[in-house]
Structures are given as structure tokens and as C-alpha cells.
mmCIF file of C-alpha atoms in Angstrom:
data_model
loop_
_atom_site.group_PDB
_atom_site.id
_atom_site.type_symbol
_atom_site.label_atom_id
_atom_site.label_comp_id
_atom_site.label_asym_id
_atom_site.label_seq_id
_atom_site.Cartn_x
_atom_site.Cartn_y
_atom_site.Cartn_z
ATOM 1 C CA MET A 1265 72.225 64.231 133.947
ATOM 2 C CA ASN A 1266 69.732 61.656 133.679
ATOM 3 C CA VAL A 1267 66.692 62.273 131.506
ATOM 4 C CA ALA A 1268 63.957 60.653 131.236
ATOM 5 C CA ILE A 1269 61.965 59.739 128.048
ATOM 6 C CA ARG A 1270 57.872 59.820 127.141
ATOM 7 C CA THR A 1271 57.319 58.846 124.284
ATOM 8 C CA ASP A 1272 54.834 56.477 122.740
ATOM 9 C CA ALA A 1273 54.544 54.325 119.226
ATOM 10 C CA SER A 1274 52.038 52.051 118.204
ATOM 11 C CA VAL A 1275 49.906 51.051 115.205
ATOM 12 C CA GLU A 1276 47.790 54.300 115.400
ATOM 13 C CA ILE A 1277 50.172 56.121 116.512
ATOM 14 C CA GLY A 1278 52.890 55.456 114.228
ATOM 15 C CA THR A 1279 56.591 55.370 115.010
ATOM 16 C CA GLY A 1280 58.136 58.297 113.898
ATOM 17 C CA HIS A 1281 58.161 59.643 117.895
ATOM 18 C CA VAL A 1282 59.780 56.611 118.969
ATOM 19 C CA MET A 1283 62.164 57.033 116.032
ATOM 20 C CA ARG A 1284 63.343 60.573 116.385
ATOM 21 C CA CYS A 1285 63.426 60.272 120.771
ATOM 22 C CA LEU A 1286 65.525 57.332 119.896
ATOM 23 C CA THR A 1287 67.749 59.840 118.271
ATOM 24 C CA LEU A 1288 67.515 62.409 121.142
ATOM 25 C CA ALA A 1289 68.901 59.963 123.655
ATOM 26 C CA GLU A 1290 71.700 58.053 121.884
ATOM 27 C CA GLU A 1291 73.514 61.614 120.851
ATOM 28 C CA LEU A 1292 72.909 62.909 125.373
ATOM 29 C CA GLN A 1293 74.445 59.472 126.160
ATOM 30 C CA HIS A 1294 76.421 60.196 123.907
ATOM 31 C CA ASN A 1295 77.379 63.354 124.959
ATOM 32 C CA GLY A 1296 77.373 61.587 129.107
ATOM 33 C CA ALA A 1297 73.430 61.427 129.455
ATOM 34 C CA THR A 1298 72.211 58.819 131.471
ATOM 35 C CA VAL A 1299 68.423 58.132 129.179
ATOM 36 C CA SER A 1300 64.746 56.377 130.485
ATOM 37 C CA PHE A 1301 62.263 55.589 128.989
ATOM 38 C CA LEU A 1302 58.431 55.524 129.889
ATOM 39 C CA CYS A 1303 56.167 54.273 127.639
ATOM 40 C CA ARG A 1304 52.434 52.615 127.209
ATOM 41 C CA LYS A 1305 51.636 49.397 126.404
ATOM 42 C CA LEU A 1306 49.576 49.138 123.442
ATOM 43 C CA ASP A 1307 49.472 47.435 119.998
ATOM 44 C CA GLY A 1308 52.021 48.494 118.063
ATOM 45 C CA ASN A 1309 55.267 49.530 121.006
ATOM 46 C CA LEU A 1310 58.544 49.778 120.241
ATOM 47 C CA ILE A 1311 59.121 48.548 124.198
ATOM 48 C CA SER A 1312 60.739 45.973 122.510
ATOM 49 C CA PHE A 1313 63.294 47.784 120.288
ATOM 50 C CA ILE A 1314 63.940 50.636 122.881
ATOM 51 C CA ASN A 1315 65.097 47.366 124.800
ATOM 52 C CA GLU A 1316 67.478 47.022 122.123
ATOM 53 C CA LYS A 1317 68.521 49.937 121.875
ATOM 54 C CA GLY A 1318 70.487 49.733 125.177
ATOM 55 C CA PHE A 1319 68.007 52.340 127.074
ATOM 56 C CA HIS A 1320 65.768 51.236 130.667
ATOM 57 C CA VAL A 1321 61.832 50.951 129.487
ATOM 58 C CA HIS A 1322 59.002 52.439 132.316
ATOM 59 C CA SER A 1323 56.338 50.235 131.383
ATOM 60 C CA LEU A 1324 53.032 52.010 131.687
ATOM 61 C CA ARG A 1325 49.752 50.232 131.769
ATOM 62 C CA THR A 1326 48.259 48.476 129.518
ATOM 63 C CA PRO A 1327 44.942 50.012 128.751
ATOM 64 C CA ILE A 1328 41.926 48.255 129.811
ATOM 65 C CA GLU A 1329 39.045 48.023 127.902
ATOM 66 C CA ARG A 1330 36.727 51.228 129.425
ATOM 67 C CA SER A 1331 35.565 54.523 128.983
ATOM 68 C CA TYR A 1332 37.833 57.464 129.909
ATOM 69 C CA GLU A 1333 37.360 61.089 129.598
ATOM 70 C CA VAL A 1334 38.466 61.895 126.089
ATOM 71 C CA ASP A 1335 40.502 65.637 127.372
ATOM 72 C CA ARG A 1336 39.185 68.506 124.311
ATOM 73 C CA ASP A 1337 41.637 70.535 124.533
ATOM 74 C CA VAL A 1338 43.761 67.690 122.341
ATOM 75 C CA THR A 1339 42.524 66.678 119.141
ATOM 76 C CA HIS A 1340 44.294 63.967 119.246
ATOM 77 C CA SER A 1341 43.585 63.003 122.643
ATOM 78 C CA SER A 1342 42.044 59.507 122.281
ATOM 79 C CA TRP A 1343 46.049 58.576 121.284
ATOM 80 C CA LEU A 1344 46.449 58.463 125.158
ATOM 81 C CA ARG A 1345 44.018 55.151 125.524
ATOM 82 C CA GLU A 1346 44.012 56.602 129.069
ATOM 83 C CA ASP A 1347 43.059 59.577 131.344
ATOM 84 C CA TRP A 1348 45.532 62.324 131.110
ATOM 85 C CA LYS A 1349 44.793 62.608 134.629
ATOM 86 C CA GLN A 1350 45.599 58.712 135.468
ATOM 87 C CA ASP A 1351 49.319 59.000 133.080
ATOM 88 C CA ALA A 1352 49.722 62.081 134.539
ATOM 89 C CA TYR A 1353 49.618 59.584 138.527
ATOM 90 C CA GLU A 1354 51.631 56.848 136.663
ATOM 91 C CA THR A 1355 54.657 59.280 134.920
ATOM 92 C CA LYS A 1356 55.037 60.779 138.631
ATOM 93 C CA GLU A 1357 55.014 57.044 140.623
ATOM 94 C CA ILE A 1358 58.164 56.420 138.464
ATOM 95 C CA LEU A 1359 60.000 59.826 137.835
ATOM 96 C CA PHE A 1360 59.817 60.366 141.807
ATOM 97 C CA HIS A 1361 61.782 57.250 142.412
ATOM 98 C CA THR A 1362 64.200 58.178 140.038
ATOM 99 C CA LYS A 1363 65.185 61.219 140.653
ATOM 100 C CA ILE A 1364 65.268 63.125 136.288
ATOM 101 C CA GLU A 1365 66.263 66.821 135.878
ATOM 102 C CA LEU A 1366 64.837 66.965 132.773
ATOM 103 C CA LEU A 1367 61.935 65.050 130.860
ATOM 104 C CA ILE A 1368 61.087 65.283 127.345
ATOM 105 C CA VAL A 1369 58.266 64.522 126.019
ATOM 106 C CA ASP A 1370 57.299 64.067 122.677
ATOM 107 C CA HIS A 1371 52.673 62.922 122.483
ATOM 108 C CA TYR A 1372 49.938 65.245 120.598
ATOM 109 C CA SER A 1373 48.014 63.669 122.753
ATOM 110 C CA LEU A 1374 49.274 64.985 126.049
ATOM 111 C CA ASP A 1375 49.284 69.330 126.642
ATOM 112 C CA HIS A 1376 49.489 72.173 129.718
ATOM 113 C CA LYS A 1377 47.552 69.639 131.731
ATOM 114 C CA TRP A 1378 50.031 66.889 132.435
ATOM 115 C CA GLU A 1379 53.714 68.421 131.848
ATOM 116 C CA SER A 1380 52.788 71.086 134.914
ATOM 117 C CA GLU A 1381 51.752 68.090 136.933
ATOM 118 C CA MET A 1382 55.556 67.002 136.035
ATOM 119 C CA ARG A 1383 56.802 70.222 138.226
ATOM 120 C CA THR A 1384 56.802 68.402 141.229
ATOM 121 C CA VAL A 1385 59.240 65.298 140.269
ATOM 122 C CA VAL A 1386 61.775 67.066 137.583
ATOM 123 C CA SER A 1387 63.504 70.173 137.160
ATOM 124 C CA LYS A 1388 62.698 70.944 134.250
ATOM 125 C CA VAL A 1389 60.330 70.446 131.069
ATOM 126 C CA MET A 1390 61.089 69.238 127.376
ATOM 127 C CA VAL A 1391 57.675 69.318 125.120
ATOM 128 C CA ILE A 1392 58.662 67.829 120.948
ATOM 129 C CA ASP A 1393 56.175 68.908 119.279
ATOM 130 C CA ASP A 1394 54.786 69.577 115.469
ATOM 131 C CA LEU A 1395 51.101 71.078 115.459
ATOM 132 C CA ALA A 1396 51.256 73.846 117.454
ATOM 133 C CA ASP A 1397 47.664 73.652 119.217
ATOM 134 C CA ARG A 1398 47.820 73.549 122.224
ATOM 135 C CA LEU A 1399 49.395 74.835 125.232
ATOM 136 C CA HIS A 1400 52.164 73.992 127.037
ATOM 137 C CA ASP A 1401 53.907 73.986 130.657
ATOM 138 C CA CYS A 1402 57.747 73.501 129.415
ATOM 139 C CA ASP A 1403 61.350 74.829 129.083
ATOM 140 C CA ILE A 1404 62.509 74.009 126.153
ATOM 141 C CA LEU A 1405 60.171 73.553 122.965
ATOM 142 C CA LEU A 1406 61.834 71.281 120.469
ATOM 143 C CA ASP A 1407 60.047 72.095 116.231
ATOM 144 C CA GLN A 1408 62.366 70.303 113.153
ATOM 145 C CA ASN A 1409 59.788 71.244 110.858
ATOM 146 C CA GLU A 1410 60.532 73.510 108.238
ATOM 147 C CA TYR A 1411 57.868 76.275 108.691
ATOM 148 C CA ILE A 1412 56.697 79.565 106.292
ATOM 149 C CA ASN A 1413 55.927 81.046 109.815
ATOM 150 C CA ARG A 1414 57.736 79.441 112.550
ATOM 151 C CA ILE A 1415 59.204 82.403 114.306
ATOM 152 C CA ASN A 1416 55.821 82.824 115.346
ATOM 153 C CA ARG A 1417 54.022 79.569 115.222
ATOM 154 C CA TYR A 1418 54.283 79.230 119.199
ATOM 155 C CA LYS A 1419 53.164 82.726 120.226
ATOM 156 C CA GLY A 1420 51.321 81.991 123.581
ATOM 157 C CA LEU A 1421 51.626 77.898 123.560
ATOM 158 C CA VAL A 1422 54.603 77.976 125.094
ATOM 159 C CA PRO A 1423 55.559 80.549 128.326
ATOM 160 C CA THR A 1424 58.155 83.195 128.022
ATOM 161 C CA HIS A 1425 61.078 82.075 129.293
ATOM 162 C CA CYS A 1426 60.237 78.694 127.661
ATOM 163 C CA THR A 1427 64.208 78.385 124.251
ATOM 164 C CA GLN A 1428 62.149 77.408 121.320
ATOM 165 C CA LEU A 1429 64.834 75.259 118.418
ATOM 166 C CA LEU A 1430 62.437 76.119 116.196
ATOM 167 C CA GLY A 1431 63.589 74.736 111.878
ATOM 168 C CA SER A 1432 65.231 71.860 110.081
ATOM 169 C CA ASP A 1433 68.119 73.229 112.058
ATOM 170 C CA PHE A 1434 67.464 71.324 114.824
ATOM 171 C CA ALA A 1435 66.109 67.998 112.711
ATOM 172 C CA LEU A 1436 67.067 65.357 114.915
ATOM 173 C CA LEU A 1437 68.597 62.879 112.258
ATOM 174 C CA ARG A 1438 70.364 59.921 113.347
ATOM 175 C CA SER A 1439 74.655 59.318 113.509
ATOM 176 C CA GLU A 1440 74.564 57.592 110.488
ATOM 177 C CA PHE A 1441 72.812 60.600 108.552
ATOM 178 C CA ARG A 1442 76.319 62.579 109.597
ATOM 179 C CA GLU A 1443 78.719 60.018 107.705
ATOM 180 C CA ALA A 1444 76.415 59.386 104.733
ATOM 181 C CA ARG A 1445 76.055 62.946 104.406
ATOM 182 C CA ARG A 1446 80.034 62.794 103.763
ATOM 183 C CA GLU A 1447 79.754 60.329 101.496
ATOM 184 C CA LEU A 1448 77.628 62.113 99.313
ATOM 185 C CA ALA A 1449 77.706 63.015 95.687
ATOM 186 C CA GLU A 1450 76.095 65.170 93.728
ATOM 187 C CA ARG A 1451 72.857 63.876 92.196
ATOM 188 C CA ASP A 1452 72.503 64.594 88.155
ATOM 189 C CA GLY A 1453 68.038 64.232 88.381
ATOM 190 C CA VAL A 1454 68.012 60.761 86.011
ATOM 191 C CA LEU A 1455 66.510 58.830 88.301
ATOM 192 C CA ARG A 1456 68.146 55.232 88.135
ATOM 193 C CA ARG A 1457 66.923 53.767 91.368
ATOM 194 C CA ILE A 1458 63.361 54.777 93.521
ATOM 195 C CA MET A 1459 63.305 54.747 97.347
ATOM 196 C CA ILE A 1460 59.676 53.644 98.024
ATOM 197 C CA PHE A 1461 59.317 54.572 101.906
ATOM 198 C CA PHE A 1462 55.948 55.208 104.216
ATOM 199 C CA GLY A 1463 57.155 54.705 108.083
ATOM 200 C CA GLY A 1464 57.241 51.621 110.027
ATOM 201 C CA SER A 1465 53.333 51.110 110.636
ATOM 202 C CA ASP A 1466 51.552 52.935 106.846
ATOM 203 C CA PRO A 1467 48.299 52.967 108.371
ATOM 204 C CA THR A 1468 46.503 54.259 104.723
ATOM 205 C CA ASN A 1469 48.857 50.993 102.846
ATOM 206 C CA GLU A 1470 50.740 53.680 100.369
ATOM 207 C CA THR A 1471 53.336 50.774 99.545
ATOM 208 C CA ARG A 1472 51.119 49.080 98.375
ATOM 209 C CA LYS A 1473 49.669 51.597 96.083
ATOM 210 C CA ALA A 1474 53.427 52.698 95.364
ATOM 211 C CA LEU A 1475 53.969 48.420 94.320
ATOM 212 C CA LYS A 1476 51.143 48.644 91.623
ATOM 213 C CA ALA A 1477 52.279 51.654 90.127
ATOM 214 C CA VAL A 1478 55.938 49.870 90.100
ATOM 215 C CA GLY A 1479 53.427 47.246 87.683
ATOM 216 C CA LEU A 1480 51.766 50.045 86.139
ATOM 217 C CA MET A 1481 55.161 51.967 84.509
ATOM 218 C CA ASN A 1482 57.478 48.357 83.919
ATOM 219 C CA ARG A 1483 60.292 50.270 83.837
ATOM 220 C CA ILE A 1484 62.878 47.321 84.341
ATOM 221 C CA ASP A 1485 65.932 49.509 83.579
ATOM 222 C CA ILE A 1486 65.249 51.458 86.629
ATOM 223 C CA LEU A 1487 65.531 49.918 90.531
ATOM 224 C CA PHE A 1488 62.516 50.510 93.592
ATOM 225 C CA ASP A 1489 64.652 50.057 97.214
ATOM 226 C CA VAL A 1490 60.834 49.231 99.202
ATOM 227 C CA ILE A 1491 61.268 49.522 102.614
ATOM 228 C CA VAL A 1492 59.019 48.664 105.970
ATOM 229 C CA GLY A 1493 59.121 49.408 109.143
ATOM 230 C CA GLN A 1494 58.004 47.273 112.358
ATOM 231 C CA SER A 1495 54.898 48.488 113.227
ATOM 232 C CA ASN A 1496 54.284 47.359 109.470
ATOM 233 C CA VAL A 1497 50.438 44.636 109.920
ATOM 234 C CA ARG A 1498 50.897 44.304 105.847
ATOM 235 C CA LYS A 1499 54.265 43.684 106.360
ATOM 236 C CA ASP A 1500 54.336 40.252 104.660
ATOM 237 C CA GLN A 1501 51.980 40.136 102.284
ATOM 238 C CA ILE A 1502 54.163 43.690 101.490
ATOM 239 C CA LYS A 1503 56.898 41.305 100.898
ATOM 240 C CA ARG A 1504 55.550 39.195 98.568
ATOM 241 C CA LEU A 1505 54.110 41.247 96.380
ATOM 242 C CA CYS A 1506 57.870 42.960 96.400
ATOM 243 C CA LYS A 1507 59.571 39.035 94.904
ATOM 244 C CA GLN A 1508 56.905 39.627 91.976
ATOM 245 C CA TYR A 1509 59.308 42.097 90.695
ATOM 246 C CA PRO A 1510 62.315 41.349 89.730
ATOM 247 C CA ASN A 1511 63.831 44.883 90.244
ATOM 248 C CA VAL A 1512 62.181 45.163 93.672
ATOM 249 C CA VAL A 1513 64.050 45.111 96.573
ATOM 250 C CA TYR A 1514 62.285 44.294 99.951
ATOM 251 C CA TYR A 1515 63.927 45.519 103.178
ATOM 252 C CA GLU A 1516 61.905 45.530 106.383
ATOM 253 C CA HIS A 1517 62.805 47.783 109.598
ATOM 254 C CA ILE A 1518 66.063 47.991 108.542
ATOM 255 C CA ASN A 1519 69.453 50.799 110.746
ATOM 256 C CA HIS A 1520 70.898 52.035 107.809
ATOM 257 C CA ILE A 1521 68.011 53.757 105.656
ATOM 258 C CA ALA A 1522 70.391 56.688 105.100
ATOM 259 C CA ASN A 1523 72.652 54.257 102.901
ATOM 260 C CA VAL A 1524 70.073 53.034 101.109
ATOM 261 C CA MET A 1525 69.500 57.499 100.509
ATOM 262 C CA LEU A 1526 72.605 57.474 98.893
ATOM 263 C CA LYS A 1527 71.782 55.223 96.959
ATOM 264 C CA ALA A 1528 68.592 56.368 95.261
ATOM 265 C CA SER A 1529 67.863 59.108 92.767
ATOM 266 C CA LEU A 1530 64.290 59.688 94.242
ATOM 267 C CA ALA A 1531 61.834 58.732 96.773
ATOM 268 C CA ILE A 1532 58.202 58.112 97.455
ATOM 269 C CA GLY A 1533 57.040 58.586 100.439
ATOM 270 C CA ALA A 1534 54.856 60.527 103.206
ATOM 271 C CA GLY A 1535 55.770 63.800 104.375
ATOM 272 C CA GLY A 1536 56.064 62.920 107.646
ATOM 273 C CA SER A 1537 60.546 63.598 109.537
ATOM 274 C CA THR A 1538 61.493 61.261 107.313
ATOM 275 C CA THR A 1539 61.153 64.627 105.169
ATOM 276 C CA TRP A 1540 64.011 66.340 107.024
ATOM 277 C CA GLU A 1541 66.741 62.760 106.651
ATOM 278 C CA ARG A 1542 66.316 62.654 102.901
ATOM 279 C CA CYS A 1543 66.556 66.473 102.377
ATOM 280 C CA TYR A 1544 70.038 66.639 104.988
ATOM 281 C CA LEU A 1545 70.448 63.942 102.230
ATOM 282 C CA GLY A 1546 69.978 66.061 98.520
ATOM 283 C CA LEU A 1547 66.631 63.399 98.022
ATOM 284 C CA PRO A 1548 64.291 64.298 96.143
ATOM 285 C CA THR A 1549 60.593 62.897 97.537
ATOM 286 C CA LEU A 1550 57.555 62.644 96.315
ATOM 287 C CA THR A 1551 55.244 62.495 98.393
ATOM 288 C CA ILE A 1552 51.725 61.518 99.665
ATOM 289 C CA MET A 1553 50.507 62.455 101.826
ATOM 290 C CA THR A 1554 48.785 60.142 105.238
ATOM 291 C CA ALA A 1555 47.876 62.134 108.217
ATOM 292 C CA LYS A 1556 46.149 65.489 108.854
ATOM 293 C CA ASN A 1557 49.157 66.515 111.085
ATOM 294 C CA GLN A 1558 51.777 66.528 107.698
ATOM 295 C CA GLU A 1559 48.851 68.989 105.461
ATOM 296 C CA ASN A 1560 51.880 71.638 107.305
ATOM 297 C CA VAL A 1561 54.841 70.424 106.409
ATOM 298 C CA ILE A 1562 53.976 68.812 103.414
ATOM 299 C CA ALA A 1563 52.755 72.933 102.260
ATOM 300 C CA SER A 1564 55.981 74.522 103.874
ATOM 301 C CA ALA A 1565 58.030 71.497 101.793
ATOM 302 C CA PHE A 1566 57.052 72.360 98.554
ATOM 303 C CA LYS A 1567 56.682 76.450 99.020
ATOM 304 C CA TYR A 1568 60.624 75.267 99.570
ATOM 305 C CA GLY A 1569 60.765 73.121 96.479
ATOM 306 C CA ILE A 1570 62.396 70.592 97.979
ATOM 307 C CA ILE A 1571 58.982 67.926 97.366
ATOM 308 C CA HIS A 1572 57.018 67.211 94.380
ATOM 309 C CA HIS A 1573 53.505 66.603 96.017
ATOM 310 C CA ILE A 1574 51.016 64.677 94.591
ATOM 311 C CA GLY A 1575 48.048 64.351 96.731
ATOM 312 C CA ASP A 1576 45.457 63.692 100.009
ATOM 313 C CA SER A 1577 46.465 59.500 100.142
ATOM 314 C CA GLN A 1578 42.632 59.140 100.166
ATOM 315 C CA LYS A 1579 42.784 61.155 97.222
ATOM 316 C CA VAL A 1580 45.790 59.661 95.208
ATOM 317 C CA THR A 1581 46.261 56.708 92.733
ATOM 318 C CA ALA A 1582 48.718 54.186 91.182
ATOM 319 C CA GLU A 1583 48.171 55.308 88.475
ATOM 320 C CA ASP A 1584 49.511 59.326 89.642
ATOM 321 C CA ILE A 1585 52.427 57.662 91.241
ATOM 322 C CA VAL A 1586 52.806 56.786 87.307
ATOM 323 C CA LYS A 1587 52.225 59.771 85.585
ATOM 324 C CA HIS A 1588 54.049 62.773 87.962
ATOM 325 C CA VAL A 1589 56.734 59.661 88.270
ATOM 326 C CA GLU A 1590 57.362 59.865 84.282
ATOM 327 C CA HIS A 1591 56.907 63.546 84.642
ATOM 328 C CA LEU A 1592 59.917 63.612 86.085
ATOM 329 C CA LEU A 1593 62.240 61.139 84.198
ATOM 330 C CA LYS A 1594 61.591 63.186 80.895
ATOM 331 C CA HIS A 1595 62.953 66.552 83.219
ATOM 332 C CA PRO A 1596 65.685 65.224 85.127
ATOM 333 C CA ASP A 1597 66.402 69.415 86.058
ATOM 334 C CA LYS A 1598 63.567 69.758 87.714
ATOM 335 C CA VAL A 1599 64.689 67.086 90.348
ATOM 336 C CA LYS A 1600 68.931 68.115 90.530
ATOM 337 C CA GLU A 1601 66.162 71.748 90.819
ATOM 338 C CA MET A 1602 64.884 69.584 94.667
ATOM 339 C CA SER A 1603 68.752 67.572 95.777
ATOM 340 C CA TYR A 1604 70.362 71.016 95.140
ATOM 341 C CA SER A 1605 66.757 73.394 97.394
ATOM 342 C CA CYS A 1606 67.059 70.133 99.772
ATOM 343 C CA MET A 1607 71.342 70.446 100.375
ATOM 344 C CA THR A 1608 70.185 75.135 101.213
ATOM 345 C CA MET A 1609 67.803 73.851 103.235
ATOM 346 C CA MET A 1610 70.151 72.145 105.342
ATOM 347 C CA GLY A 1611 73.484 73.831 106.205
ATOM 348 C CA LYS A 1612 76.367 72.623 107.274
ATOM 349 C CA GLU A 1613 75.938 71.752 110.785
ATOM 350 C CA PHE A 1614 74.793 68.180 111.473
ATOM 351 C CA PRO A 1615 71.592 68.819 113.416
ATOM 352 C CA THR A 1616 71.101 67.043 116.445
ATOM 353 C CA SER A 1617 73.945 68.357 117.444
ATOM 354 C CA MET A 1618 72.442 71.262 117.534
ATOM 355 C CA VAL A 1619 69.851 70.289 119.893
ATOM 356 C CA THR A 1620 71.972 67.756 122.734
ATOM 357 C CA GLN A 1621 74.160 71.402 122.288
ATOM 358 C CA HIS A 1622 70.805 73.338 123.628
ATOM 359 C CA ILE A 1623 69.931 70.773 125.747
ATOM 360 C CA VAL A 1624 73.481 70.099 127.572
ATOM 361 C CA GLY A 1625 74.410 74.002 127.922
ATOM 362 C CA GLY A 1626 71.217 74.572 129.278
ATOM 363 C CA PHE A 1627 72.247 72.991 132.534
ATOM 364 C CA GLU A 1628 76.210 74.395 132.214
#
């Protein structure tokens, strides 16, 4: 089976879409599929990184500094940095010559209009989404997030024949998490080691805020693991800040984050796709919302008891982080309860394999 994936990374978009698509690509490849990517050359793209992972990337042209038509039906259309019709034209030109059976699209800037254009060059279309804010023309839709109303979330937004894979049972987790969970010991709720990670780009600079909180706490008995992604434009600054603290370890764009999570007692991070990685390893989290599209995920995660939410990044201060960490230091029972809720939610089956089974099964 030949599969193509249309997704992008940039300073504005972040790296999460590409990273979860790479996870799915590796699982599909393991099951015999040939997978390639189509990505636009945006500032902060991960084209070289995808190549290093062993996948061919068809590069769409670098956006020209000119006005383009804003798609009023799509909230995040500006993230494409191009007119959707032009993007569809470039994509079809590539797909027409590569005989793709399944096209996977993970992009907040694209909707049913773009997807319908692809029907002339591919057999099936799969969409990865978590906004549920626009129409789709697809055969499979994957939304890995947990929502209270997830069963009806895409009602009227996808065709009636569309297979919907909804919830954390279908979370896209790299194989390292499957291996790490086998080594997972029960957490006792005592905070000895805290992981700080705000995604690949951390556009609101929450990592620096968290490091200020580390200084204010002055707890040399707690070790802090600080992770920054490849697209973080402030990574050199963060690295210098980390050196000021003897109990802080700095990591940059690592491929073994599951091992860091295994050692951690608590995480401080955003409400993006890393939510389900932490959850799968039973890691309690203090969350700060860094983007509007995280709002529903955080609300549901809080209701399920798998996170302790601090607030919106625009309002949260370093002092707020200190207050919440100190609260959990005094209440290890709450930390342990969060961990238990995480493990209960994710179940025993490896979720990425569940997604792959549905995809491959649709072509048998």
C-alpha cells in the first residue's frame, strides 16, 4: 500500500502535527506500507528531520510574500501561507505521478474543499483532526483526544460512510512508549523529579517561565528535566538559563522522551498531543494552555482527573506555577490519584496499533 501524508510544521503551527504523522508513518511502514510526505517550506519546517527518519519528502514551494485569499470557512487558513487551491494543485501534481492509494492529511488549514480535489488522484482520504470546526470529505477520521461528547463531535462534519476513530484508544504514540510502559512502576505521588516540556516550538515561552519558577522554589532536593524542541527559537537562551541551576538537566529534541517520563514524578506542560504520551505512562501533569485549540482537550482531561490545570499562558505567572507545585508537594495522594486516572483511561492495548489495524483492514 502506498501512502502519502500532507502535513506541515512551522514556528506558528508547531511540530506536533508532523511528529504524530511520523509516528503513524513508522507504524504503517512496519506493516508493509510505503510512506512519503508532502510538506511546504515554511519557517521552522521539519523536512530535513523527516528525511533523517527515512521518509521521502515532496517539498511544496516556499511561500511567496504576497497576498493570498483567506478561506473564511477555515479558522486557521492563514497557517497554510498559501491559497488552498494552489496547495491542492501542487499536491495533485505530485500525487498524480506517484500512484497513492491512501492520502492522510493533518492540517488545520485544510477542509472538505481541498480533500474533494484529491479524490481524482487517490483511492481514499484520511483526516487527522481535533478541532471539529470544519467540514471534511474523508473515508477515515482520527481524533485521538478525549471529549465528553466525542461520539457526536463530528456529526454533520464528515460523510455518513466515514469511519471515525475517536478518543485516546487511538492515540498516536511512538513505539518507545510501548516499551517504556512495560518498565513502568506504580507512582507513589512523591515529587522527586519534574519534567518541563512545552512542545516543539513553545511559542509563548512557557519554558522560561517554568525555569523562573524553579529558581523561586529553590528546591535542590527536586531534579528538573527541561526539554526543548528543534523549532524552539529560544533554545540557546533556555540552555544558558538551565546551566544556572545545579538541579536542572537540559535536553534538546530528544528521541527518548518516554524514558524521561518514566523517571519523572510530575510534568509541567501544555495541553497538546503530548497529553496522551504522558497519560499512557501514568505521568501526572500541571498544564498551561498555550493555544486556543487546547481548550477542549484540557477541559476534558481535567474532568477525567488526569491533569491539574493552572490556567491560560497569558495569565499564568511563575509564582502561579510555584503555588501549584507546592500544593502537590503537600498532597502526594492527589498526585497518585492523577496517575491512577491516567492508567485507567488509556487501557492495555497499544493505541497506535489500533489505528493501523483500521487503516490496513480497509484495504484488505
